[in-house]
Amino acid sequence: MKKKIFVATFLCFILIPGLTSAFTYNSKEFKHVITQLDMQGHADHDLSTCSIKKIYYDEVVEMLNGGKSEPEIIQSYVDEYGQAALRTPGGGTSGWIAWGMPAAGFGIGTVIVGVWIRKLTLKKAEVNVEAKAGWDSEIEKEIASKTFDDERRKLF
């Protein structure tokens, strides 16, 4: 009988700490969750100097120790902050929108710059046409042309 009690006690001392071990910053599950979170732009900061990152780390450890799974933790942050909570957008509809917005912004910006440059070149062309049509007579044009040639010869 004493042998059974001794074995049971020994197993309790060995098994209970392993079964009730808490998640820490070094846990595989913790690291997997943290690598997916952007932490409001603080994900690349140093933990020792960033209070926001420390808060996120503590929250994730608390959720893991509370029994939440990795997908539940990620979803809770997405529910709270939207796709901005993740370093890379998810694969759902809002994720595709988040991936497409930069490309759409670049495309729209390119079109706007192209239209603006085209307006400028058309405006220059109109000014050149008006300048060419500005001579009242052919004699004035010849005099101006000779004057320009003389000035060019003086400089070069």
mmCIF file of C-alpha atoms in Angstrom:
data_model
loop_
_atom_site.group_PDB
_atom_site.id
_atom_site.type_symbol
_atom_site.label_atom_id
_atom_site.label_comp_id
_atom_site.label_asym_id
_atom_site.label_seq_id
_atom_site.Cartn_x
_atom_site.Cartn_y
_atom_site.Cartn_z
ATOM 1 C CA MET A 1 0.000 0.000 0.000
ATOM 2 C CA LYS A 2 2.809 2.407 0.888
ATOM 3 C CA LYS A 3 4.449 1.586 -2.393
ATOM 4 C CA LYS A 4 1.318 2.637 -4.349
ATOM 5 C CA ILE A 5 1.055 5.924 -2.463
ATOM 6 C CA PHE A 6 4.728 6.618 -3.047
ATOM 7 C CA VAL A 7 4.396 5.911 -6.800
ATOM 8 C CA ALA A 8 1.233 8.030 -7.051
ATOM 9 C CA THR A 9 2.892 10.940 -5.237
ATOM 10 C CA PHE A 10 5.989 10.637 -7.369
ATOM 11 C CA LEU A 11 3.910 10.668 -10.575
ATOM 12 C CA CYS A 12 1.997 13.718 -9.351
ATOM 13 C CA PHE A 13 5.235 15.599 -8.766
ATOM 14 C CA ILE A 14 6.479 14.661 -12.226
ATOM 15 C CA LEU A 15 3.295 15.014 -14.287
ATOM 16 C CA ILE A 16 1.475 18.005 -12.756
ATOM 17 C CA PRO A 17 4.138 20.628 -13.529
ATOM 18 C CA GLY A 18 4.323 19.357 -17.098
ATOM 19 C CA LEU A 19 0.564 19.486 -17.520
ATOM 20 C CA THR A 20 0.132 22.894 -15.946
ATOM 21 C CA SER A 21 3.165 24.585 -17.457
ATOM 22 C CA ALA A 22 2.442 28.170 -18.365
ATOM 23 C CA PHE A 23 3.257 29.723 -21.701
ATOM 24 C CA THR A 24 6.183 32.139 -21.716
ATOM 25 C CA TYR A 25 7.872 34.461 -24.188
ATOM 26 C CA ASN A 26 9.960 31.507 -25.333
ATOM 27 C CA SER A 27 7.012 29.190 -26.083
ATOM 28 C CA LYS A 28 6.630 28.029 -29.658
ATOM 29 C CA GLU A 29 2.939 28.941 -29.701
ATOM 30 C CA PHE A 30 3.645 32.410 -28.323
ATOM 31 C CA LYS A 31 6.300 33.111 -30.960
ATOM 32 C CA HIS A 32 3.992 31.908 -33.737
ATOM 33 C CA VAL A 33 1.231 34.315 -32.663
ATOM 34 C CA ILE A 34 3.577 37.268 -32.124
ATOM 35 C CA THR A 35 5.169 36.941 -35.567
ATOM 36 C CA GLN A 36 1.742 37.496 -37.123
ATOM 37 C CA LEU A 37 0.836 40.639 -35.159
ATOM 38 C CA ASP A 38 1.867 44.166 -36.178
ATOM 39 C CA MET A 39 1.289 45.548 -32.651
ATOM 40 C CA GLN A 40 0.148 48.960 -33.916
ATOM 41 C CA GLY A 41 3.419 49.453 -35.784
ATOM 42 C CA HIS A 42 5.628 48.473 -32.834
ATOM 43 C CA ALA A 43 6.454 44.936 -33.986
ATOM 44 C CA ASP A 44 10.002 45.833 -35.018
ATOM 45 C CA HIS A 45 10.819 47.782 -31.848
ATOM 46 C CA ASP A 46 13.002 46.474 -29.049
ATOM 47 C CA LEU A 47 11.021 44.841 -26.234
ATOM 48 C CA SER A 48 13.127 46.457 -23.514
ATOM 49 C CA THR A 49 12.295 50.007 -24.660
ATOM 50 C CA CYS A 50 8.796 49.683 -26.153
ATOM 51 C CA SER A 51 5.904 49.728 -23.704
ATOM 52 C CA ILE A 52 3.319 48.900 -26.401
ATOM 53 C CA LYS A 53 5.158 45.749 -27.413
ATOM 54 C CA LYS A 54 5.397 44.709 -23.744
ATOM 55 C CA ILE A 55 1.614 45.121 -23.372
ATOM 56 C CA TYR A 56 0.992 42.955 -26.446
ATOM 57 C CA TYR A 57 3.383 40.271 -25.200
ATOM 58 C CA ASP A 58 1.674 40.184 -21.810
ATOM 59 C CA GLU A 59 -1.798 40.019 -23.389
ATOM 60 C CA VAL A 60 -0.840 37.147 -25.695
ATOM 61 C CA VAL A 61 0.779 35.163 -22.857
ATOM 62 C CA GLU A 62 -2.310 35.772 -20.716
ATOM 63 C CA MET A 63 -4.641 34.594 -23.500
ATOM 64 C CA LEU A 64 -2.542 31.479 -24.142
ATOM 65 C CA ASN A 65 -2.505 30.664 -20.432
ATOM 66 C CA GLY A 66 -6.258 31.314 -20.338
ATOM 67 C CA GLY A 67 -6.816 28.502 -22.806
ATOM 68 C CA LYS A 68 -7.272 30.403 -26.063
ATOM 69 C CA SER A 69 -5.843 28.858 -29.189
ATOM 70 C CA GLU A 70 -3.608 30.654 -31.689
ATOM 71 C CA PRO A 71 -6.384 31.278 -34.265
ATOM 72 C CA GLU A 72 -8.691 32.614 -31.531
ATOM 73 C CA ILE A 73 -6.045 35.094 -30.362
ATOM 74 C CA ILE A 74 -5.359 36.293 -33.901
ATOM 75 C CA GLN A 75 -9.091 36.622 -34.576
ATOM 76 C CA SER A 76 -9.625 38.619 -31.381
ATOM 77 C CA TYR A 77 -7.010 41.153 -32.510
ATOM 78 C CA VAL A 78 -8.478 41.274 -36.036
ATOM 79 C CA ASP A 79 -11.940 41.840 -34.544
ATOM 80 C CA GLU A 80 -10.584 44.671 -32.400
ATOM 81 C CA TYR A 81 -8.226 46.435 -34.844
ATOM 82 C CA GLY A 82 -9.177 45.053 -38.267
ATOM 83 C CA GLN A 83 -6.627 43.870 -40.812
ATOM 84 C CA ALA A 84 -4.191 46.506 -39.489
ATOM 85 C CA ALA A 85 -3.545 44.207 -36.520
ATOM 86 C CA LEU A 86 -1.697 41.760 -38.778
ATOM 87 C CA ARG A 87 1.706 42.177 -40.386
ATOM 88 C CA THR A 88 0.351 40.697 -43.608
ATOM 89 C CA PRO A 89 -3.360 40.901 -44.472
ATOM 90 C CA GLY A 90 -5.460 37.777 -44.215
ATOM 91 C CA GLY A 91 -6.922 35.855 -47.116
ATOM 92 C CA GLY A 92 -10.566 36.886 -46.737
ATOM 93 C CA THR A 93 -12.395 39.653 -48.597
ATOM 94 C CA SER A 94 -10.972 42.397 -46.422
ATOM 95 C CA GLY A 95 -7.520 40.835 -46.825
ATOM 96 C CA TRP A 96 -7.763 41.034 -50.594
ATOM 97 C CA ILE A 97 -8.855 44.652 -50.289
ATOM 98 C CA ALA A 98 -5.869 45.378 -48.046
ATOM 99 C CA TRP A 99 -3.510 43.783 -50.585
ATOM 100 C CA GLY A 100 -5.151 45.586 -53.523
ATOM 101 C CA MET A 101 -5.233 49.115 -52.095
ATOM 102 C CA PRO A 102 -1.532 49.894 -52.626
ATOM 103 C CA ALA A 103 -1.675 48.651 -56.212
ATOM 104 C CA ALA A 104 -4.853 50.622 -56.877
ATOM 105 C CA GLY A 105 -3.330 53.752 -55.323
ATOM 106 C CA PHE A 106 -0.220 53.390 -57.480
ATOM 107 C CA GLY A 107 -2.338 52.922 -60.612
ATOM 108 C CA ILE A 108 -4.577 55.898 -59.882
ATOM 109 C CA GLY A 109 -1.551 58.067 -59.041
ATOM 110 C CA THR A 110 0.109 57.095 -62.325
ATOM 111 C CA VAL A 111 -3.006 58.042 -64.278
ATOM 112 C CA ILE A 112 -3.258 61.407 -62.477
ATOM 113 C CA VAL A 113 0.398 62.233 -63.146
ATOM 114 C CA GLY A 114 0.021 61.181 -66.786
ATOM 115 C CA VAL A 115 -3.030 63.408 -67.288
ATOM 116 C CA TRP A 116 -1.256 66.314 -65.589
ATOM 117 C CA ILE A 117 1.847 65.949 -67.798
ATOM 118 C CA ARG A 118 -0.315 65.728 -70.889
ATOM 119 C CA LYS A 119 -2.124 68.947 -69.947
ATOM 120 C CA LEU A 120 1.220 70.692 -69.455
ATOM 121 C CA THR A 121 2.555 69.565 -72.833
ATOM 122 C CA LEU A 122 -0.656 70.569 -74.598
ATOM 123 C CA LYS A 123 -0.529 73.979 -72.919
ATOM 124 C CA LYS A 124 3.099 74.435 -74.091
ATOM 125 C CA ALA A 125 2.128 73.469 -77.617
ATOM 126 C CA GLU A 126 -0.630 76.091 -77.601
ATOM 127 C CA VAL A 127 1.793 78.751 -76.364
ATOM 128 C CA ASN A 128 4.268 77.838 -79.140
ATOM 129 C CA VAL A 129 1.519 78.082 -81.770
ATOM 130 C CA GLU A 130 0.502 81.506 -80.453
ATOM 131 C CA ALA A 131 4.131 82.646 -80.424
ATOM 132 C CA LYS A 132 4.609 81.583 -84.043
ATOM 133 C CA ALA A 133 1.444 83.366 -85.080
ATOM 134 C CA GLY A 134 2.527 86.533 -83.217
ATOM 135 C CA TRP A 135 4.415 88.171 -86.146
ATOM 136 C CA ASP A 136 2.489 90.901 -87.843
ATOM 137 C CA SER A 137 4.491 90.771 -91.034
ATOM 138 C CA GLU A 138 7.212 88.793 -92.702
ATOM 139 C CA ILE A 139 9.623 91.751 -92.503
ATOM 140 C CA GLU A 140 9.444 91.828 -88.683
ATOM 141 C CA LYS A 141 10.139 88.118 -88.589
ATOM 142 C CA GLU A 142 13.251 88.508 -90.790
ATOM 143 C CA ILE A 143 14.558 91.434 -88.711
ATOM 144 C CA ALA A 144 14.129 89.446 -85.485
ATOM 145 C CA SER A 145 15.787 86.425 -87.060
ATOM 146 C CA LYS A 146 18.826 88.480 -88.146
ATOM 147 C CA THR A 147 19.076 90.087 -84.712
ATOM 148 C CA PHE A 148 19.028 86.669 -83.011
ATOM 149 C CA ASP A 149 21.708 85.359 -85.374
ATOM 150 C CA ASP A 150 23.927 88.380 -84.689
ATOM 151 C CA GLU A 151 23.561 87.950 -80.917
ATOM 152 C CA ARG A 152 24.367 84.247 -81.185
ATOM 153 C CA ARG A 153 27.534 85.000 -83.153
ATOM 154 C CA LYS A 154 28.642 87.495 -80.499
ATOM 155 C CA LEU A 155 28.251 84.922 -77.701
ATOM 156 C CA PHE A 156 29.773 81.936 -79.495
#
